[in-house]
Tab-separated table of N, CA, C and O in Angstrom:
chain	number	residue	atom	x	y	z
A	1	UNK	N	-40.099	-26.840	-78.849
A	1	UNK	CA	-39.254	-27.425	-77.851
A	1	UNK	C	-39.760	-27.034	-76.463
A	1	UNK	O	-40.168	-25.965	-76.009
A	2	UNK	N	-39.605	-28.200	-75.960
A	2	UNK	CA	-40.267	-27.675	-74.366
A	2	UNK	C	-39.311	-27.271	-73.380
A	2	UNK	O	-38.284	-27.931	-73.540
A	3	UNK	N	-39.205	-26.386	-72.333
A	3	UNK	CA	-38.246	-25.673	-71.786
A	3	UNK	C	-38.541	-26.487	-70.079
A	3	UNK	O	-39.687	-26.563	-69.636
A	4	UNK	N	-37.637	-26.892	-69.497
A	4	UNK	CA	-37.570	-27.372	-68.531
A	4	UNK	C	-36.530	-27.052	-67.440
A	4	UNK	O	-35.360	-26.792	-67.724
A	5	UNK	N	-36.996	-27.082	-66.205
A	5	UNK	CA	-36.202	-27.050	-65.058
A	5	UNK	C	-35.543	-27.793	-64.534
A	5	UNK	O	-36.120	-28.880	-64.532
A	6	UNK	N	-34.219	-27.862	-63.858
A	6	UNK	CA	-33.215	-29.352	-64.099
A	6	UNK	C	-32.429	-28.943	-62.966
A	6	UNK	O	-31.526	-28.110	-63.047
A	7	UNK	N	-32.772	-29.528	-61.916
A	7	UNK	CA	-31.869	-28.897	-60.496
A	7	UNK	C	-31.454	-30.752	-60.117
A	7	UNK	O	-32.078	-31.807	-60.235
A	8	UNK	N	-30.154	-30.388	-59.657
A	8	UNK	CA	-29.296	-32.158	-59.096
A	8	UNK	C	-30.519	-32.483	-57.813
A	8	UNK	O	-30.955	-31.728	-56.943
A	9	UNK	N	-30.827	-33.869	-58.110
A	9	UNK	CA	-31.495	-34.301	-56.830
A	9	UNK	C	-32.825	-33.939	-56.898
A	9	UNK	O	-33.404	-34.033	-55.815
A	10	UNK	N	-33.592	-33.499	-57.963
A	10	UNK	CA	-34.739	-32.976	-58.096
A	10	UNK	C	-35.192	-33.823	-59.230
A	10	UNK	O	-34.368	-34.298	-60.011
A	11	UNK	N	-36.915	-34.107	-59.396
A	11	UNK	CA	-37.105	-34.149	-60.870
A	11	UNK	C	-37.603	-33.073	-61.529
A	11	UNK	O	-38.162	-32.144	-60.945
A	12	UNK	N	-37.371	-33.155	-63.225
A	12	UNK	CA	-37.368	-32.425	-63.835
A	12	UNK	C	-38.542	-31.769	-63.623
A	12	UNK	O	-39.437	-32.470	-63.152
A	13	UNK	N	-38.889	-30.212	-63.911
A	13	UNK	CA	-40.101	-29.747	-64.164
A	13	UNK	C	-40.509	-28.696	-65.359
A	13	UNK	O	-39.523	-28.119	-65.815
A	14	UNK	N	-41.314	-28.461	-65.744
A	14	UNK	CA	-41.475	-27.886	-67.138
A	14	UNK	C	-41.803	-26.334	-66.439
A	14	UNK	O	-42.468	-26.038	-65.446
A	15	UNK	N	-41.002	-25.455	-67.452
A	15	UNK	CA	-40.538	-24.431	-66.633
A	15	UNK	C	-42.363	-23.258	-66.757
A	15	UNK	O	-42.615	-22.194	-66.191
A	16	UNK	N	-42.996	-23.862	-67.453
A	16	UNK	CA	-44.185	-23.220	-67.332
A	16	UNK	C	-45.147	-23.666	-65.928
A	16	UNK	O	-46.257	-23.190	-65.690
A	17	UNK	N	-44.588	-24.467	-65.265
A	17	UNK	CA	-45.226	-24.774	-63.794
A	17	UNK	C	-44.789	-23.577	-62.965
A	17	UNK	O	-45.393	-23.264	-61.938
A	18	UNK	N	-43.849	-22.984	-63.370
A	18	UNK	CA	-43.546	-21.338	-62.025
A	18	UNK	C	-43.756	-20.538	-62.943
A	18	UNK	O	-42.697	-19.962	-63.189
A	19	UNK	N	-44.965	-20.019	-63.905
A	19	UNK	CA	-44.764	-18.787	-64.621
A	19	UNK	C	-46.047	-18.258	-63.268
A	19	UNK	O	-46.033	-17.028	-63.305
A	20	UNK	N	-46.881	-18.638	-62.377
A	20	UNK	CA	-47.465	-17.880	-61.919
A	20	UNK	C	-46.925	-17.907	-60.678
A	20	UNK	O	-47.796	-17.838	-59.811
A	21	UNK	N	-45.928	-17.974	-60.303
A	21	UNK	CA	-45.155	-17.591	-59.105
A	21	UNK	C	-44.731	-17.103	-58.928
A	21	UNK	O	-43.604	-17.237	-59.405
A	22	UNK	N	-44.965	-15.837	-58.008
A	22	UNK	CA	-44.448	-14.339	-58.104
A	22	UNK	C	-42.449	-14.424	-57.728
A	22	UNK	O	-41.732	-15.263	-57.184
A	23	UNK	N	-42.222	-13.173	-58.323
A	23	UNK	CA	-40.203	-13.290	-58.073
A	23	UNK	C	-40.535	-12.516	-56.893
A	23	UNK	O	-41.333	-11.583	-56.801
A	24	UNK	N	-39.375	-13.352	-55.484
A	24	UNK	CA	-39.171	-13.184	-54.446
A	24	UNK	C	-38.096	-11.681	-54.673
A	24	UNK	O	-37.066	-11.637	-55.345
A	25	UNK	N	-38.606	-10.770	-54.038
A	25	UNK	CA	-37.534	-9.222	-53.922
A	25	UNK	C	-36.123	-10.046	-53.606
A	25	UNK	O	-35.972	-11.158	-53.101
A	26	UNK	N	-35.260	-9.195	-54.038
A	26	UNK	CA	-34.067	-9.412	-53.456
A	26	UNK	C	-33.262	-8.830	-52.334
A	26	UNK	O	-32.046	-8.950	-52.187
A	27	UNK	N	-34.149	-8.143	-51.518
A	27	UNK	CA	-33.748	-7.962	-50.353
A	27	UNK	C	-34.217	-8.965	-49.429
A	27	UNK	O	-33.484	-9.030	-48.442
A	28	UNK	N	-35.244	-9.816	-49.408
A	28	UNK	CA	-35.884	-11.156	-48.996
A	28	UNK	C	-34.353	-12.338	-49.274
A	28	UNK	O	-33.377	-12.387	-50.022
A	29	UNK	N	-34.823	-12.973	-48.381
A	29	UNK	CA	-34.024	-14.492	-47.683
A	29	UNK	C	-35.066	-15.765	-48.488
A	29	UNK	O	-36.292	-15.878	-48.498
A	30	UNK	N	-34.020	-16.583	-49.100
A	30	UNK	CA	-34.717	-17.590	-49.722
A	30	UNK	C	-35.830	-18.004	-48.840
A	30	UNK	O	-36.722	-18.585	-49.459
A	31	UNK	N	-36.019	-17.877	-47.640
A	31	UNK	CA	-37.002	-18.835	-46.999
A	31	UNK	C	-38.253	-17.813	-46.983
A	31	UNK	O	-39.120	-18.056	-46.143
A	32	UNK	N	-38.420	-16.795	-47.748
A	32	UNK	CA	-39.548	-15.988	-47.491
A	32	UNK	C	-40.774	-16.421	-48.606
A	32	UNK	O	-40.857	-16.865	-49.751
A	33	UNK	N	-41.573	-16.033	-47.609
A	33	UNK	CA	-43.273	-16.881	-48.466
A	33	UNK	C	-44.165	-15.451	-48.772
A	33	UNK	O	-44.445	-14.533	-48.001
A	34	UNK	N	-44.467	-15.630	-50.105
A	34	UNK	CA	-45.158	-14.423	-50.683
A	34	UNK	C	-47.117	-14.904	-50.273
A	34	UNK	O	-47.762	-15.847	-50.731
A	35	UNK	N	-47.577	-13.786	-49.245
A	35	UNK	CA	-48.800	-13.668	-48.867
A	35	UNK	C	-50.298	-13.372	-49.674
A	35	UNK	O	-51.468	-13.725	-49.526
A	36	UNK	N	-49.515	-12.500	-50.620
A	36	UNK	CA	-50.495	-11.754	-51.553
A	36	UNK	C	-49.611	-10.658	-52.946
A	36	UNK	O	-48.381	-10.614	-52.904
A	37	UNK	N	-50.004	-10.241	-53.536
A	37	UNK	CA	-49.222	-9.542	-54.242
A	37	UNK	C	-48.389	-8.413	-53.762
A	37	UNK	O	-48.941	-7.494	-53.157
A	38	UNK	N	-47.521	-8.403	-53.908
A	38	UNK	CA	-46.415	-7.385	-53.135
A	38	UNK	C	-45.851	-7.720	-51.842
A	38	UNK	O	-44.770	-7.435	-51.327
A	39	UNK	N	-47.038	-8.526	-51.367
A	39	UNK	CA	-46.622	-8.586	-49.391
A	39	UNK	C	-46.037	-10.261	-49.157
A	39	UNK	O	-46.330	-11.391	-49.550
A	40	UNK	N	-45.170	-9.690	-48.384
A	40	UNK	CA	-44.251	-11.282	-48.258
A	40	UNK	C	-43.795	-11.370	-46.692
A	40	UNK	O	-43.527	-10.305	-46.138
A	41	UNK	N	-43.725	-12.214	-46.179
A	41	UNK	CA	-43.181	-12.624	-44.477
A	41	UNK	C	-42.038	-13.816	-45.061
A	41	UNK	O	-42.060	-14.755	-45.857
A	42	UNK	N	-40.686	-12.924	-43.817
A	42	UNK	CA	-39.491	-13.848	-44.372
A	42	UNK	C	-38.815	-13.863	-42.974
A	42	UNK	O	-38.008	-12.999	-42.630
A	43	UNK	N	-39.131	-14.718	-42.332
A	43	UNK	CA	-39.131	-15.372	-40.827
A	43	UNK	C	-40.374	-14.588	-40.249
A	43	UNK	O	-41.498	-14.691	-40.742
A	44	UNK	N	-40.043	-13.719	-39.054
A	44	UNK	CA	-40.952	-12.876	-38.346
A	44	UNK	C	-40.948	-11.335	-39.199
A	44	UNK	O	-41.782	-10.504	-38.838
A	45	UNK	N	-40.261	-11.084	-40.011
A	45	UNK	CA	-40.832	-9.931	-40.960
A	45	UNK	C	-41.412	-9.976	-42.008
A	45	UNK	O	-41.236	-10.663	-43.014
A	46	UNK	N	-42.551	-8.755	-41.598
A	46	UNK	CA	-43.934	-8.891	-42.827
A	46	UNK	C	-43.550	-7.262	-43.539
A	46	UNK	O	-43.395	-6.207	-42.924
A	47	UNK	N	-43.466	-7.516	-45.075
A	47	UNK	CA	-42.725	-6.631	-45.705
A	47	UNK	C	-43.682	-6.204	-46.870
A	47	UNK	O	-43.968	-7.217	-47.508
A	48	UNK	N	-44.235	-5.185	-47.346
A	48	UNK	CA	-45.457	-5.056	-48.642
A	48	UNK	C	-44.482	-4.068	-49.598
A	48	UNK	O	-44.204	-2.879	-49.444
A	49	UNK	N	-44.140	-4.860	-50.468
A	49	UNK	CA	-43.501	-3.987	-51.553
A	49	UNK	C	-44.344	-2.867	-52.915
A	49	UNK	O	-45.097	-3.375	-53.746
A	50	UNK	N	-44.105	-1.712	-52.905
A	50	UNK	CA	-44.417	-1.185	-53.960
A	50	UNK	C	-43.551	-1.499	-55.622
A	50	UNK	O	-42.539	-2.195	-55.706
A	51	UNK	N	-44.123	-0.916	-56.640
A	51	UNK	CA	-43.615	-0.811	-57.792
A	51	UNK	C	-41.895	-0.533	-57.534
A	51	UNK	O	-41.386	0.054	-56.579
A	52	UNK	N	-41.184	-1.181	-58.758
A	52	UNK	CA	-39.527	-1.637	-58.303
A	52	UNK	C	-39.545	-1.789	-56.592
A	52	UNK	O	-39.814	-0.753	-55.984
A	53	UNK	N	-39.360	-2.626	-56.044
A	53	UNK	CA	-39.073	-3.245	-54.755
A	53	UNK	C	-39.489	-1.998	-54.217
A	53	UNK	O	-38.540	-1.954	-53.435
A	54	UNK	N	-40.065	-1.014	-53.989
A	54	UNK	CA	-39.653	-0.129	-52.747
A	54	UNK	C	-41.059	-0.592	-52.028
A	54	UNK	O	-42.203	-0.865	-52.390
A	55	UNK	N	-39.907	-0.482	-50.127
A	55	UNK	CA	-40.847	-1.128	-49.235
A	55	UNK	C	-41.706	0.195	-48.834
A	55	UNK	O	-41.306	1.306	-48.487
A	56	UNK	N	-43.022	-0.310	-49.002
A	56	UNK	CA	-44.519	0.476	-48.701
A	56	UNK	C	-44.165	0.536	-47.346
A	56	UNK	O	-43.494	1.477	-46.923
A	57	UNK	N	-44.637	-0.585	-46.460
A	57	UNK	CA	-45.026	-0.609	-45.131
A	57	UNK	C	-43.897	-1.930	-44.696
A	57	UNK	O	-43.256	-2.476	-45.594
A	58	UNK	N	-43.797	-2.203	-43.772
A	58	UNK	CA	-42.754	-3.029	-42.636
A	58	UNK	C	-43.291	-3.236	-41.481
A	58	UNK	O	-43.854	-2.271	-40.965
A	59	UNK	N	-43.275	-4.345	-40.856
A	59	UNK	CA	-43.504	-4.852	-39.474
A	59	UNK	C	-43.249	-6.360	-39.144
A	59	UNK	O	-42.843	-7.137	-40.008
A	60	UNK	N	-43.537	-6.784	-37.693
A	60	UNK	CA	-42.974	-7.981	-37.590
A	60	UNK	C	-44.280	-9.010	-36.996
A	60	UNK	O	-45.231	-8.556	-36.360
A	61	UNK	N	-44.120	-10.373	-37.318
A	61	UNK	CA	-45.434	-10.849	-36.858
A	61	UNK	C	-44.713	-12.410	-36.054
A	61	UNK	O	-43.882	-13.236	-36.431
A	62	UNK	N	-45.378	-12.278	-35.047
A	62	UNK	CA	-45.281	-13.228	-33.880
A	62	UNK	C	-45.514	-14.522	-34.242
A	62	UNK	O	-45.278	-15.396	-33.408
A	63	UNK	N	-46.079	-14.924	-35.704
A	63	UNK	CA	-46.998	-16.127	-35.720
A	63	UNK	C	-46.412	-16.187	-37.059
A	63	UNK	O	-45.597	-15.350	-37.445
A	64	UNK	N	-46.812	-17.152	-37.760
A	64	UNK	CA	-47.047	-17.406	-39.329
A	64	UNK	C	-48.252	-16.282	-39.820
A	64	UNK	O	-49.399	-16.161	-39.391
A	65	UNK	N	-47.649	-15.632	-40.722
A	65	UNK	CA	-49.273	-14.612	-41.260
A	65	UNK	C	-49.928	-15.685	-42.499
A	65	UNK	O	-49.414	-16.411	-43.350
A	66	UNK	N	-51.224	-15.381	-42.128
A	66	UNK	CA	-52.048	-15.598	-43.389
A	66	UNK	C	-52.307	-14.722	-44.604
A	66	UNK	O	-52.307	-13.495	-44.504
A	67	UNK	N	-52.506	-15.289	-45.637
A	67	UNK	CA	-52.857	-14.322	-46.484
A	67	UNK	C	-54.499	-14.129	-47.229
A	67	UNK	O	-55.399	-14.597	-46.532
A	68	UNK	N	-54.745	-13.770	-47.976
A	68	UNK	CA	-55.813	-13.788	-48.189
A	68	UNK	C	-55.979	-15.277	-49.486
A	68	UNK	O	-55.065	-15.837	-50.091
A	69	UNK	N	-57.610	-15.576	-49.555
A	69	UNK	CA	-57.594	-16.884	-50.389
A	69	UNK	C	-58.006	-15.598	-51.769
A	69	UNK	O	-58.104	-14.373	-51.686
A	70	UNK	N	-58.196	-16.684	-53.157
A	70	UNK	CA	-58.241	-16.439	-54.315
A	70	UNK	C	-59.279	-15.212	-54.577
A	70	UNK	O	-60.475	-15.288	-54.296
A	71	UNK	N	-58.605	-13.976	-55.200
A	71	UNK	CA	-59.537	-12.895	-54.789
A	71	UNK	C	-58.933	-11.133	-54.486
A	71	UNK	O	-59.209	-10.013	-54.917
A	72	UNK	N	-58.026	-11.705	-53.542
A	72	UNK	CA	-57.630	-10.886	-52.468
A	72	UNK	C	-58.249	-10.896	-51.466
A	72	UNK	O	-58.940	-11.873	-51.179
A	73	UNK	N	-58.153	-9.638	-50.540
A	73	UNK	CA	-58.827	-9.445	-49.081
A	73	UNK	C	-57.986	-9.467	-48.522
A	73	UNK	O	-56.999	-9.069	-49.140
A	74	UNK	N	-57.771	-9.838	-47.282
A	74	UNK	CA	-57.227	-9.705	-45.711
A	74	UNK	C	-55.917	-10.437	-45.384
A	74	UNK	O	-55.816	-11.664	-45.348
A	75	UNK	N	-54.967	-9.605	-45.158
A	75	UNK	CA	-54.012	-10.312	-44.303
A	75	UNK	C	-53.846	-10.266	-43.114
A	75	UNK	O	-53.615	-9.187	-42.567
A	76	UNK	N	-53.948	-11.792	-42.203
A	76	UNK	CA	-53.759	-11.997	-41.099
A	76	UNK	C	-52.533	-11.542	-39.937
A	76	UNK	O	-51.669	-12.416	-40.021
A	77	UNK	N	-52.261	-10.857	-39.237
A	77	UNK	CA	-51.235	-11.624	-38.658
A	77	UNK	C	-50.925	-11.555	-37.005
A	77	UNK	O	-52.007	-11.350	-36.455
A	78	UNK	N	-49.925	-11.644	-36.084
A	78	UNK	CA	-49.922	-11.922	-34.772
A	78	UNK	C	-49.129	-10.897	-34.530
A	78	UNK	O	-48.053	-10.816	-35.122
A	79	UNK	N	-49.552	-9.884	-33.564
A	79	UNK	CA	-48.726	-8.882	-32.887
A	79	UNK	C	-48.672	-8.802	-31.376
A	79	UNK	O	-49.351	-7.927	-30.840
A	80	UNK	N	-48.044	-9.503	-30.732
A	80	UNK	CA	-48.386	-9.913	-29.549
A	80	UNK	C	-48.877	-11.331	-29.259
A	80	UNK	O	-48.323	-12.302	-29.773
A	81	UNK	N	-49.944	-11.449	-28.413
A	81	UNK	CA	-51.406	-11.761	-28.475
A	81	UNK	C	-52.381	-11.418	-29.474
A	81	UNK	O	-53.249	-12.169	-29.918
A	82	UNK	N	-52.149	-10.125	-29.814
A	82	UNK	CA	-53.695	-9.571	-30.886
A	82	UNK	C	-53.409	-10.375	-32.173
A	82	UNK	O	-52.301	-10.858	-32.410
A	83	UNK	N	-54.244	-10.463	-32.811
A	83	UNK	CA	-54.702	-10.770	-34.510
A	83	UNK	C	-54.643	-9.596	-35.049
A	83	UNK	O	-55.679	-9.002	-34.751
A	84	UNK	N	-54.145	-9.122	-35.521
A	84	UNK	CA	-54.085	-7.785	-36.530
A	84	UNK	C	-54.255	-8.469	-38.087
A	84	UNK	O	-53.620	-9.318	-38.713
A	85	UNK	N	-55.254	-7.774	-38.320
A	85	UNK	CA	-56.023	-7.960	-39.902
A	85	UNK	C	-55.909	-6.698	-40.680
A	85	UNK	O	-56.358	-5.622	-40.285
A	86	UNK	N	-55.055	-6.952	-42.222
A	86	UNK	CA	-54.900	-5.718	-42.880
A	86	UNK	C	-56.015	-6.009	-43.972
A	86	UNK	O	-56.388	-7.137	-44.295
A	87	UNK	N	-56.409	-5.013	-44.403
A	87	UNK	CA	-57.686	-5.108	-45.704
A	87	UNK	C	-57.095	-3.752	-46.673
A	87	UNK	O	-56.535	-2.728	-46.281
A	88	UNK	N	-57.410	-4.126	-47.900
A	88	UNK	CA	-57.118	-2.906	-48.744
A	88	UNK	C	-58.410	-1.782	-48.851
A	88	UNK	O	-59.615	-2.030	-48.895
A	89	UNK	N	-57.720	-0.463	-48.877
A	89	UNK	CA	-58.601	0.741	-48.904
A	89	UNK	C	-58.296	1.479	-49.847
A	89	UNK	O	-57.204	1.892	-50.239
A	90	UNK	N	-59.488	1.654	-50.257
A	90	UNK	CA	-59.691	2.770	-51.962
A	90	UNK	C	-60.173	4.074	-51.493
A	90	UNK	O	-61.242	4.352	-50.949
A	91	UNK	N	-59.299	4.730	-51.772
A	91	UNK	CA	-59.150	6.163	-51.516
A	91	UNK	C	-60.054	6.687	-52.976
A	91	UNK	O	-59.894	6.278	-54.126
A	92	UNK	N	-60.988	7.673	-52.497
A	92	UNK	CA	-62.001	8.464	-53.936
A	92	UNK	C	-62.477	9.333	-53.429
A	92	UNK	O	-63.217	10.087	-54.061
């Protein structure tokens, strides 16, 4: 049996179209857009969650942030005027 999604005013969708769509924290506002794994911007706050929701790091970005393309790498974002670019670092 195929399992489907069924919202009024919508068409149907087969509920295996959001299995790779990460779950929005629930301290996040429906309108928040997930950047990369853990890290999400929900208006002008850019929020990077650790293991069970707890927030790593916090700040606010002036612009729409980018995230990184397929891969990982770099998140963009606007602090001011500046471009502030985050990259991940391996501690050894």
């Amino acid at each position: 049996m195929e399992e489907i999604v069924r919202v009024p005013g919508r068409p149907d969708r087969h509920l295996d179209t959001y299995a790779d769509r990460p779950v929005r924290p629930k301290e996040l506002g429906p309108g928040a857009r997930a950047l990369d794994e853990g890290f999400w911007q929900d208006g002008r706050r850019l929020v990077f969650f650790g293991r069970g929701e707890d927030v790593l790091w916090e700040d606010e970005s002036d612009c729409p942030a980018f995230g990184p393309r397929k891969g990982g790498g770099t998140v963009s974002y606007c602090d001011g005027e500046e471009l502030v670019e985050l990259k991940p670092v391996h501690k050894g």
